Tab-separated table of C-alpha atoms in Angstrom:
chain	number	residue	atom	x	y	z
G	1	UNK	CA	-0.052	0.027	-0.060
G	2	UNK	CA	2.928	2.430	0.637
G	3	UNK	CA	3.822	1.982	-3.070
G	4	UNK	CA	0.458	3.267	-4.012
G	5	UNK	CA	0.513	6.159	-1.514
G	6	UNK	CA	3.948	7.185	-2.708
G	7	UNK	CA	2.991	7.133	-6.294
G	8	UNK	CA	-0.275	8.966	-5.751
G	9	UNK	CA	1.321	11.636	-3.444
G	10	UNK	CA	3.757	12.394	-6.235
G	11	UNK	CA	0.900	12.760	-8.634
G	12	UNK	CA	-1.432	14.829	-6.546
G	13	UNK	CA	0.669	17.961	-5.459
G	14	UNK	CA	-1.122	20.717	-7.196
G	15	UNK	CA	-4.442	19.168	-7.728
G	16	UNK	CA	-7.827	19.428	-5.919
G	17	UNK	CA	-10.215	16.562	-5.074
G	18	UNK	CA	-13.315	16.236	-7.086
G	19	UNK	CA	-16.779	16.092	-5.368
G	20	UNK	CA	-16.013	18.984	-3.078
G	21	UNK	CA	-17.982	22.013	-2.085
G	22	UNK	CA	-16.780	25.309	-3.740
G	23	UNK	CA	-15.918	28.373	-1.584
G	24	UNK	CA	-15.008	31.839	-2.519
G	25	UNK	CA	-11.686	32.770	-0.905
G	26	UNK	CA	-12.654	34.929	2.114
G	27	UNK	CA	-10.344	37.885	3.355
G	28	UNK	CA	-8.738	37.127	5.654
G	29	UNK	CA	-8.285	33.396	4.653
G	30	UNK	CA	-10.253	31.114	6.772
G	31	UNK	CA	-7.255	28.732	7.557
G	32	UNK	CA	-8.867	27.252	10.722
G	33	UNK	CA	-12.160	26.347	8.776
G	34	UNK	CA	-10.295	24.693	6.052
G	35	UNK	CA	-8.206	22.393	8.502
G	36	UNK	CA	-11.347	21.565	10.449
G	37	UNK	CA	-13.140	20.612	7.187
G	38	UNK	CA	-10.362	18.232	6.273
G	39	UNK	CA	-10.431	16.694	9.867
G	40	UNK	CA	-14.226	16.313	9.770
G	41	UNK	CA	-14.576	14.826	6.180
G	42	UNK	CA	-11.195	13.047	5.658
G	43	UNK	CA	-10.060	12.086	9.226
G	44	UNK	CA	-7.055	14.502	9.060
G	45	UNK	CA	-5.089	14.844	12.374
G	46	UNK	CA	-1.950	16.741	12.884
G	47	UNK	CA	-0.374	20.216	12.713
G	48	UNK	CA	-0.413	22.885	10.054
G	49	UNK	CA	1.856	25.948	10.066
G	50	UNK	CA	2.212	28.819	7.667
G	51	UNK	CA	5.097	31.208	8.031
G	52	UNK	CA	5.866	34.342	6.089
G	53	UNK	CA	9.577	35.491	5.937
G	54	UNK	CA	10.015	33.092	9.054
G	55	UNK	CA	7.197	34.878	10.893
G	56	UNK	CA	4.210	32.882	12.001
G	57	UNK	CA	1.032	33.409	10.156
G	58	UNK	CA	-0.956	30.463	11.207
G	59	UNK	CA	-0.673	27.389	13.339
G	60	UNK	CA	-3.292	24.863	14.247
G	61	UNK	CA	-3.454	21.263	15.440
G	62	UNK	CA	-6.464	18.944	15.268
G	63	UNK	CA	-7.105	15.450	16.711
G	64	UNK	CA	-4.696	13.645	18.999
G	65	UNK	CA	-1.075	12.670	19.106
G	66	UNK	CA	-2.267	9.367	20.855
G	67	UNK	CA	-5.764	8.077	20.347
G	68	UNK	CA	-5.101	5.412	23.102
G	69	UNK	CA	-3.669	7.868	25.600
G	70	UNK	CA	-3.607	11.412	26.994
G	71	UNK	CA	-1.060	12.843	24.581
G	72	UNK	CA	-2.229	15.857	22.719
G	73	UNK	CA	-0.370	17.921	20.151
G	74	UNK	CA	1.841	20.556	21.498
G	75	UNK	CA	4.185	23.092	19.802
G	76	UNK	CA	7.133	20.649	20.042
G	77	UNK	CA	5.440	17.516	19.206
G	78	UNK	CA	7.765	15.246	17.077
G	79	UNK	CA	6.594	13.725	13.891
G	80	UNK	CA	8.424	11.196	11.707
G	81	UNK	CA	8.831	12.950	8.255
G	82	UNK	CA	9.442	10.094	5.952
G	83	UNK	CA	10.866	11.088	2.506
G	84	UNK	CA	11.205	14.722	3.594
G	85	UNK	CA	14.522	13.122	4.901
G	86	UNK	CA	15.720	13.078	1.204
G	87	UNK	CA	16.377	16.845	1.060
G	88	UNK	CA	18.620	16.554	4.140
G	89	UNK	CA	20.412	13.506	2.414
G	90	UNK	CA	20.855	15.474	-0.826
G	91	UNK	CA	22.295	18.618	1.263
G	92	UNK	CA	24.723	16.206	2.914
G	93	UNK	CA	25.979	14.950	-0.393
G	94	UNK	CA	26.455	18.403	-1.742
G	95	UNK	CA	28.256	19.530	1.409
G	96	UNK	CA	30.751	16.655	0.875
G	97	UNK	CA	31.102	17.973	-2.685
G	98	UNK	CA	31.842	21.385	-1.354
G	99	UNK	CA	34.458	19.916	0.797
G	100	UNK	CA	36.162	18.253	-2.194
G	101	UNK	CA	35.400	14.698	-0.949
G	102	UNK	CA	33.232	13.635	-3.740
G	103	UNK	CA	31.413	14.720	-6.918
G	104	UNK	CA	27.908	13.924	-8.084
G	105	UNK	CA	29.366	12.673	-11.300
G	106	UNK	CA	31.277	10.011	-9.373
G	107	UNK	CA	30.094	6.479	-9.814
G	108	UNK	CA	28.648	4.362	-7.028
G	109	UNK	CA	31.485	1.907	-7.509
G	110	UNK	CA	33.956	4.370	-6.227
G	111	UNK	CA	32.475	4.152	-2.863
G	112	UNK	CA	30.832	0.717	-2.931
G	113	UNK	CA	32.809	-1.331	-5.357
G	114	UNK	CA	30.911	-4.540	-4.782
G	115	UNK	CA	27.595	-3.084	-5.611
G	116	UNK	CA	26.397	-4.810	-8.882
G	117	UNK	CA	26.361	-2.397	-11.817
G	118	UNK	CA	27.770	0.448	-9.536
G	119	UNK	CA	30.230	1.339	-12.331
G	120	UNK	CA	27.238	2.638	-14.486
G	121	UNK	CA	25.393	4.470	-11.608
G	122	UNK	CA	26.376	7.971	-10.681
G	123	UNK	CA	25.454	9.771	-7.446
G	124	UNK	CA	23.385	12.081	-9.649
G	125	UNK	CA	21.331	9.045	-10.789
G	126	UNK	CA	20.638	8.357	-7.243
G	127	UNK	CA	19.782	11.748	-6.165
G	128	UNK	CA	17.314	12.124	-9.103
G	129	UNK	CA	15.742	8.539	-8.879
G	130	UNK	CA	17.143	7.663	-12.462
G	131	UNK	CA	19.510	4.860	-11.335
G	132	UNK	CA	17.349	2.001	-12.447
G	133	UNK	CA	17.740	0.458	-8.882
G	134	UNK	CA	14.465	-0.937	-7.667
G	135	UNK	CA	12.796	0.106	-4.607
G	136	UNK	CA	12.754	-1.575	-1.098
G	137	UNK	CA	9.438	-3.155	-2.147
G	138	UNK	CA	11.485	-5.473	-4.413
G	139	UNK	CA	12.788	-7.249	-1.214
G	140	UNK	CA	10.761	-10.461	-0.507
G	141	UNK	CA	8.246	-10.054	2.257
G	142	UNK	CA	9.337	-6.492	2.768
G	143	UNK	CA	6.278	-5.589	4.806
G	144	UNK	CA	7.582	-8.106	7.516
G	145	UNK	CA	11.359	-7.257	6.923
G	146	UNK	CA	10.936	-3.615	7.705
G	147	UNK	CA	9.838	-4.482	11.163
G	148	UNK	CA	13.086	-6.038	12.057
G	149	UNK	CA	16.240	-4.428	13.286
G	150	UNK	CA	18.686	-4.369	10.388
G	151	UNK	CA	21.883	-2.388	9.865
G	152	UNK	CA	22.265	-0.180	6.863
G	153	UNK	CA	24.674	-2.698	5.307
G	154	UNK	CA	22.204	-5.471	5.833
G	155	UNK	CA	19.389	-3.610	4.085
G	156	UNK	CA	21.637	-2.763	1.205
G	157	UNK	CA	22.509	-6.417	0.858
G	158	UNK	CA	18.756	-7.414	0.673
G	159	UNK	CA	18.283	-5.327	-2.526
G	160	UNK	CA	21.715	-5.277	-4.171
G	161	UNK	CA	21.120	-8.585	-5.713
G	162	UNK	CA	17.869	-7.514	-7.350
G	163	UNK	CA	17.823	-7.002	-11.069
G	164	UNK	CA	17.979	-3.335	-12.248
G	165	UNK	CA	14.564	-2.026	-13.572
G	166	UNK	CA	16.205	-0.119	-16.392
G	167	UNK	CA	19.583	1.306	-17.519
G	168	UNK	CA	20.815	4.316	-15.395
G	169	UNK	CA	19.498	7.550	-16.767
G	170	UNK	CA	16.830	5.937	-18.880
G	171	UNK	CA	13.880	7.271	-16.925
G	172	UNK	CA	12.570	8.324	-13.602
G	173	UNK	CA	11.430	5.766	-10.883
G	174	UNK	CA	11.038	6.759	-7.361
G	175	UNK	CA	13.477	4.700	-5.231
G	176	UNK	CA	14.084	4.815	-1.496
G	177	UNK	CA	16.778	2.248	-2.065
G	178	UNK	CA	18.822	4.702	-3.927
G	179	UNK	CA	18.772	7.226	-0.998
G	180	UNK	CA	19.967	4.322	1.281
G	181	UNK	CA	22.904	4.022	-0.958
G	182	UNK	CA	23.465	7.731	-0.677
G	183	UNK	CA	23.525	7.415	3.056
G	184	UNK	CA	26.085	4.720	2.782
G	185	UNK	CA	28.224	6.920	0.616
G	186	UNK	CA	28.095	9.713	3.086
G	187	UNK	CA	29.421	7.118	5.724
G	188	UNK	CA	32.231	5.860	3.545
G	189	UNK	CA	33.240	9.515	2.615
G	190	UNK	CA	33.022	11.319	5.898
G	191	UNK	CA	34.013	8.342	8.173
G	192	UNK	CA	30.949	9.043	10.412
G	193	UNK	CA	27.641	7.311	10.815
G	194	UNK	CA	25.308	8.969	8.584
G	195	UNK	CA	22.983	10.425	11.167
G	196	UNK	CA	26.072	12.011	13.106
G	197	UNK	CA	27.214	13.598	9.890
G	198	UNK	CA	23.792	15.155	9.292
G	199	UNK	CA	23.587	16.306	12.840
G	200	UNK	CA	27.079	18.006	12.837
G	201	UNK	CA	27.151	19.416	9.276
G	202	UNK	CA	23.555	20.270	8.737
G	203	UNK	CA	21.286	20.415	11.809
G	204	UNK	CA	23.712	21.934	14.396
G	205	UNK	CA	24.681	25.010	12.154
G	206	UNK	CA	20.853	25.748	11.954
G	207	UNK	CA	20.210	25.368	15.717
G	208	UNK	CA	17.878	22.431	15.014
G	209	UNK	CA	17.799	20.619	18.393
G	210	UNK	CA	14.539	18.649	17.938
G	211	UNK	CA	15.305	17.271	14.469
G	212	UNK	CA	17.156	14.049	13.952
G	213	UNK	CA	17.137	10.311	13.516
G	214	UNK	CA	15.001	8.178	15.996
G	215	UNK	CA	16.664	5.025	17.231
G	216	UNK	CA	15.461	1.615	18.314
G	217	UNK	CA	16.473	2.280	21.883
G	218	UNK	CA	16.102	6.009	22.361
G	219	UNK	CA	13.053	7.420	24.007
G	220	UNK	CA	11.737	10.486	22.173
G	221	UNK	CA	9.520	12.851	24.231
G	222	UNK	CA	6.383	14.006	22.500
G	223	UNK	CA	6.797	11.511	19.665
G	224	UNK	CA	3.266	11.179	18.041
G	225	UNK	CA	1.704	7.747	17.150
G	226	UNK	CA	0.799	6.964	13.619
G	227	UNK	CA	-2.588	5.824	12.284
G	228	UNK	CA	-4.436	4.892	9.227
G	229	UNK	CA	-7.945	6.107	8.411
G	230	UNK	CA	-10.419	3.707	6.685
G	231	UNK	CA	-13.074	6.348	5.849
G	232	UNK	CA	-14.747	5.914	9.280
G	233	UNK	CA	-12.281	5.123	11.983
G	234	UNK	CA	-8.517	5.533	12.895
G	235	UNK	CA	-6.514	2.280	13.189
G	236	UNK	CA	-3.030	2.089	14.542
G	237	UNK	CA	-0.342	1.821	11.786
G	238	UNK	CA	2.011	-1.198	11.651
G	239	UNK	CA	5.385	-0.751	13.328
G	240	UNK	CA	8.235	-0.009	11.005
G	241	UNK	CA	11.848	-0.238	12.488
G	242	UNK	CA	12.890	3.505	12.910
G	243	UNK	CA	16.442	3.100	11.756
G	244	UNK	CA	15.838	1.114	8.550
G	245	UNK	CA	14.764	4.012	6.355
G	246	UNK	CA	18.023	5.997	7.009
G	247	UNK	CA	18.524	8.766	4.486
G	248	UNK	CA	15.418	7.651	2.507
G	249	UNK	CA	13.087	8.471	5.232
G	250	UNK	CA	14.364	8.067	8.697
G	251	UNK	CA	14.177	11.515	10.270
G	252	UNK	CA	11.718	13.026	12.647
G	253	UNK	CA	11.149	16.692	13.463
G	254	UNK	CA	8.924	19.300	14.986
G	255	UNK	CA	6.829	21.888	13.257
G	256	UNK	CA	8.680	24.984	14.366
G	257	UNK	CA	12.075	23.653	13.131
G	258	UNK	CA	10.752	21.904	9.874
G	259	UNK	CA	8.788	24.795	8.678
G	260	UNK	CA	11.996	26.772	8.435
G	261	UNK	CA	14.142	24.032	6.839
G	262	UNK	CA	13.516	25.222	3.264
G	263	UNK	CA	13.803	28.851	3.771
G	264	UNK	CA	17.132	28.388	5.690
G	265	UNK	CA	18.517	25.788	3.189
G	266	UNK	CA	17.687	28.062	0.064
G	267	UNK	CA	19.093	31.196	1.806
G	268	UNK	CA	22.538	29.669	1.933
G	269	UNK	CA	22.704	28.787	5.736
G	270	UNK	CA	23.949	25.318	4.954
G	271	UNK	CA	25.316	25.318	1.408
G	272	UNK	CA	27.105	27.975	-0.720
G	273	UNK	CA	24.755	29.921	-3.011
G	274	UNK	CA	26.074	28.130	-6.053
G	275	UNK	CA	25.446	24.897	-4.454
G	276	UNK	CA	21.935	25.678	-3.579
G	277	UNK	CA	21.354	26.338	-7.140
G	278	UNK	CA	22.792	23.092	-8.127
G	279	UNK	CA	20.418	21.511	-5.499
G	280	UNK	CA	17.165	22.954	-6.891
G	281	UNK	CA	18.094	22.813	-10.603
G	282	UNK	CA	15.169	20.982	-12.287
G	283	UNK	CA	16.359	17.573	-13.526
G	284	UNK	CA	13.565	15.190	-14.331
G	285	UNK	CA	9.861	15.930	-15.030
G	286	UNK	CA	7.578	14.274	-12.440
G	287	UNK	CA	4.270	16.026	-13.030
G	288	UNK	CA	2.721	19.015	-14.702
G	289	UNK	CA	5.001	22.056	-14.147
G	290	UNK	CA	7.022	19.899	-11.594
G	291	UNK	CA	10.545	18.594	-11.765
G	292	UNK	CA	12.623	16.349	-9.380
G	293	UNK	CA	15.836	18.093	-8.446
G	294	UNK	CA	18.108	16.647	-5.760
G	295	UNK	CA	15.973	15.373	-2.886
G	296	UNK	CA	13.358	17.955	-3.734
G	297	UNK	CA	10.599	18.764	-6.335
G	298	UNK	CA	10.789	22.133	-7.842
G	299	UNK	CA	8.593	24.033	-10.427
G	300	UNK	CA	5.507	26.176	-10.815
G	301	UNK	CA	1.982	25.899	-9.296
G	302	UNK	CA	-0.556	28.410	-10.616
G	303	UNK	CA	2.158	30.676	-11.746
G	304	UNK	CA	4.138	30.605	-8.484
G	305	UNK	CA	7.612	29.083	-8.194
G	306	UNK	CA	7.585	26.415	-5.492
G	307	UNK	CA	10.059	23.990	-3.770
G	308	UNK	CA	8.427	20.917	-2.129
G	309	UNK	CA	8.614	17.353	-1.003
G	310	UNK	CA	6.218	14.925	0.771
G	311	UNK	CA	6.960	12.067	3.054
G	312	UNK	CA	4.927	8.958	3.993
G	313	UNK	CA	5.971	6.495	6.790
G	314	UNK	CA	4.490	4.194	9.229
G	315	UNK	CA	1.252	6.027	10.105
G	316	UNK	CA	2.604	9.482	9.191
G	317	UNK	CA	2.256	11.997	6.214
G	318	UNK	CA	4.162	15.078	5.829
G	319	UNK	CA	4.455	17.873	3.245
G	320	UNK	CA	6.598	21.043	3.051
G	321	UNK	CA	6.145	23.711	0.401
G	322	UNK	CA	8.163	26.987	-0.027
G	323	UNK	CA	7.283	29.831	-2.423
G	324	UNK	CA	10.571	31.588	-2.544
G	325	UNK	CA	9.403	34.764	-4.202
G	326	UNK	CA	6.575	35.277	-1.721
G	327	UNK	CA	8.723	33.925	1.210
G	328	UNK	CA	5.775	31.691	2.272
G	329	UNK	CA	6.553	28.450	4.022
G	330	UNK	CA	3.724	25.804	4.350
G	331	UNK	CA	4.104	22.744	6.379
G	332	UNK	CA	1.628	19.976	7.079
G	333	UNK	CA	2.606	17.219	9.691
G	334	UNK	CA	-0.018	14.530	10.056
G	335	UNK	CA	-0.057	11.338	12.027
G	336	UNK	CA	-2.557	9.805	9.526
G	337	UNK	CA	-0.675	7.919	6.848
G	338	UNK	CA	-3.363	8.274	4.176
G	339	UNK	CA	-4.496	11.753	5.009
G	340	UNK	CA	-5.187	13.950	2.017
G	341	UNK	CA	-2.161	16.157	2.884
G	342	UNK	CA	-1.349	17.272	-0.582
G	343	UNK	CA	-4.994	18.403	-1.234
G	344	UNK	CA	-5.073	20.197	2.120
G	345	UNK	CA	-1.875	22.001	1.173
G	346	UNK	CA	-3.262	23.153	-2.139
G	347	UNK	CA	-6.399	24.397	-0.635
G	348	UNK	CA	-4.488	26.330	1.958
G	349	UNK	CA	-2.274	27.811	-0.843
G	350	UNK	CA	-5.252	28.926	-2.800
G	351	UNK	CA	-6.867	30.482	0.344
G	352	UNK	CA	-3.683	32.360	1.107
G	353	UNK	CA	-3.454	33.917	-2.404
G	354	UNK	CA	-7.122	34.772	-2.383
G	355	UNK	CA	-8.265	32.277	-5.036
G	356	UNK	CA	-11.402	30.078	-5.000
G	357	UNK	CA	-10.978	26.716	-3.370
G	358	UNK	CA	-13.098	23.679	-2.617
G	359	UNK	CA	-13.691	22.029	0.645
G	360	UNK	CA	-14.135	18.096	1.100
G	361	UNK	CA	-17.312	16.571	2.030
G	362	UNK	CA	-17.762	13.496	4.198
G	363	UNK	CA	-18.164	10.271	2.244
G	364	UNK	CA	-21.289	8.081	2.467
G	365	UNK	CA	-21.274	4.431	1.331
G	366	UNK	CA	-23.855	2.167	-0.141
G	367	UNK	CA	-24.663	-1.577	-0.666
G	368	UNK	CA	-24.153	-2.883	-4.263
G	369	UNK	CA	-25.760	-5.844	-5.710
G	370	UNK	CA	-23.281	-8.855	-5.800
G	371	UNK	CA	-23.901	-9.415	-9.512
G	372	UNK	CA	-22.561	-5.989	-10.208
G	373	UNK	CA	-19.521	-6.409	-8.051
G	374	UNK	CA	-18.837	-9.501	-10.132
G	375	UNK	CA	-18.475	-7.362	-13.298
G	376	UNK	CA	-15.632	-5.369	-11.841
G	377	UNK	CA	-13.345	-8.355	-11.022
G	378	UNK	CA	-10.091	-8.581	-12.960
G	379	UNK	CA	-6.501	-7.355	-13.190
G	380	UNK	CA	-5.858	-3.839	-14.300
G	381	UNK	CA	-2.706	-2.038	-15.217
G	382	UNK	CA	-1.968	1.613	-14.861
G	383	UNK	CA	0.988	2.315	-17.016
G	384	UNK	CA	1.193	6.075	-16.241
G	385	UNK	CA	2.242	5.118	-12.551
G	386	UNK	CA	3.680	1.707	-13.175
G	387	UNK	CA	1.065	-0.049	-11.267
G	388	UNK	CA	-0.863	-3.278	-11.722
G	389	UNK	CA	-3.898	-3.957	-9.593
G	390	UNK	CA	-6.155	-6.949	-9.186
G	391	UNK	CA	-9.697	-6.590	-7.982
G	392	UNK	CA	-11.316	-9.681	-6.288
G	393	UNK	CA	-14.279	-10.575	-4.271
G	394	UNK	CA	-13.820	-12.101	-0.832
G	395	UNK	CA	-16.816	-12.974	1.459
G	396	UNK	CA	-18.996	-10.524	-0.402
G	397	UNK	CA	-16.567	-7.584	-0.072
G	398	UNK	CA	-14.831	-6.049	-3.231
G	399	UNK	CA	-11.167	-6.011	-2.550
G	400	UNK	CA	-8.068	-4.440	-4.134
G	401	UNK	CA	-5.053	-6.701	-4.351
G	402	UNK	CA	-1.584	-5.079	-4.746
G	403	UNK	CA	1.295	-6.704	-6.465
G	404	UNK	CA	2.507	-8.166	-3.081
G	405	UNK	CA	-0.748	-10.110	-2.548
G	406	UNK	CA	-2.062	-7.643	0.258
G	407	UNK	CA	-5.788	-7.156	0.122
G	408	UNK	CA	-7.593	-3.784	0.889
G	409	UNK	CA	-11.391	-3.246	1.022
G	410	UNK	CA	-13.044	-1.083	-1.634
G	411	UNK	CA	-16.210	0.630	-0.167
G	412	UNK	CA	-19.000	1.633	-2.629
G	413	UNK	CA	-19.984	5.128	-3.106
G	414	UNK	CA	-22.176	4.087	-5.930
G	415	UNK	CA	-22.251	0.982	-8.229
G	416	UNK	CA	-19.193	1.916	-10.094
G	417	UNK	CA	-17.149	4.273	-7.710
G	418	UNK	CA	-15.355	2.697	-4.637
G	419	UNK	CA	-13.156	4.332	-2.165
G	420	UNK	CA	-9.996	2.731	-0.669
G	421	UNK	CA	-9.626	4.125	2.804
G	422	UNK	CA	-5.949	3.215	3.456
G	423	UNK	CA	-4.647	4.773	0.233
G	424	UNK	CA	-7.353	7.552	0.220
G	425	UNK	CA	-8.021	6.777	-3.385
G	426	UNK	CA	-11.161	6.180	-5.488
G	427	UNK	CA	-11.382	3.481	-8.111
G	428	UNK	CA	-13.977	4.036	-10.818
G	429	UNK	CA	-15.096	1.295	-13.120
G	430	UNK	CA	-15.803	2.636	-16.468
G	431	UNK	CA	-18.584	1.455	-18.987
G	432	UNK	CA	-15.879	0.074	-21.343
G	433	UNK	CA	-14.654	-2.313	-18.758
G	434	UNK	CA	-11.541	-0.299	-17.600
G	435	UNK	CA	-10.823	1.636	-14.460
G	436	UNK	CA	-9.847	5.066	-13.365
G	437	UNK	CA	-7.749	5.685	-10.235
G	438	UNK	CA	-8.627	9.101	-8.732
G	439	UNK	CA	-6.530	10.889	-6.152
G	440	UNK	CA	-6.633	14.541	-5.293
G	441	UNK	CA	-8.408	15.441	-8.357
G	442	UNK	CA	-5.809	13.665	-10.591
G	443	UNK	CA	-7.371	10.913	-12.681
G	444	UNK	CA	-4.936	7.992	-13.743
G	445	UNK	CA	-6.579	5.675	-16.411
G	446	UNK	CA	-6.126	1.974	-16.257
G	447	UNK	CA	-6.984	-0.904	-18.691
G	448	UNK	CA	-8.248	-4.381	-17.846
G	449	UNK	CA	-5.656	-6.803	-18.938
G	450	UNK	CA	-7.287	-9.991	-17.478
G	451	UNK	CA	-10.980	-10.650	-16.775
């Protein structure tokens, strides 16, 4: 399911959900009303912060940091940030380049001589997800593997023998495994454990005291618990070993620190100005008006330049956007893995800039004749996002089966449109026997390949 969440989160930044209630943008913006609407209709919990030129405009938390206990959100609540970690990893690589210890044009084999095919893969390929190395999901039984205590070397060994998906540089394919390799490159080059290098060279110069890498044995005060929302209730997310994601997604932070990460990074507080430009140079298109750079996405939304990245991990979902010309920083930290964070971010952006926006409506579900459900069964491919899904019927419940064989319920909004709560997506079965995957207003077509 994380594969679906990751793919759809890359797609949805910049799009609004269909089936929502249109609103004129009020003056001043009704930030609280927007956040509350997403909490009520979509199960959002977490913290939202907007700052202009590093001065607070708005901050609000909804829900609870721990549904089973008394912990509420506070200003210094600590959230796992998933793939937002990649921007810190990219900064670490470029910091080492500034120090003359490596170059992004170096091949992986220079640092990891035993990695298969490493002589063809450059650090730039890893930074831009164009290496051809498969994802961690290529590891057999990865959902179980990620719950166990593995070293960085042990995790790399699990995927190093897997065949490449394509030749380096041929195309873009998001790869957490590539950023684990970058973490190892930092260790080999610096002579320090990856978390310590990031701490000393990136975090300490910025005065970030609550941002870092959770460990298996460390106790983190105010660490929020993660959940999934099935459309009706919140359920505790499965455990993931906190050290396994490393530079691909292993960091945690607080709102007050993370909302300032991109403004400080882009202003040259960590890297030289010319290195910052290298960091945010558009490299590979990943969406309309958006390119992947090094550990960040950059581009234009509604005519505004933006730098952004999202992160999803173990019951948590994060998004940071920075509009450099407007000096506006927007951060959303949610402890609901499948919360519509990108949609919420886009709605807040529109409200801030005085543009009409839409508010989500609470979903209702219906019963569907079993004979109709039978017509929807089959295997479907969605080539635009490299995904194959199988729809099956189990005990009268329509289910979506992912490539790993995991089953997820599809709840009927009508006879042909179904909601998948864990991924926060809609599946629409079309009259010609195909499907459409709908997420955040983006529609991805799919074709039936097997009845």
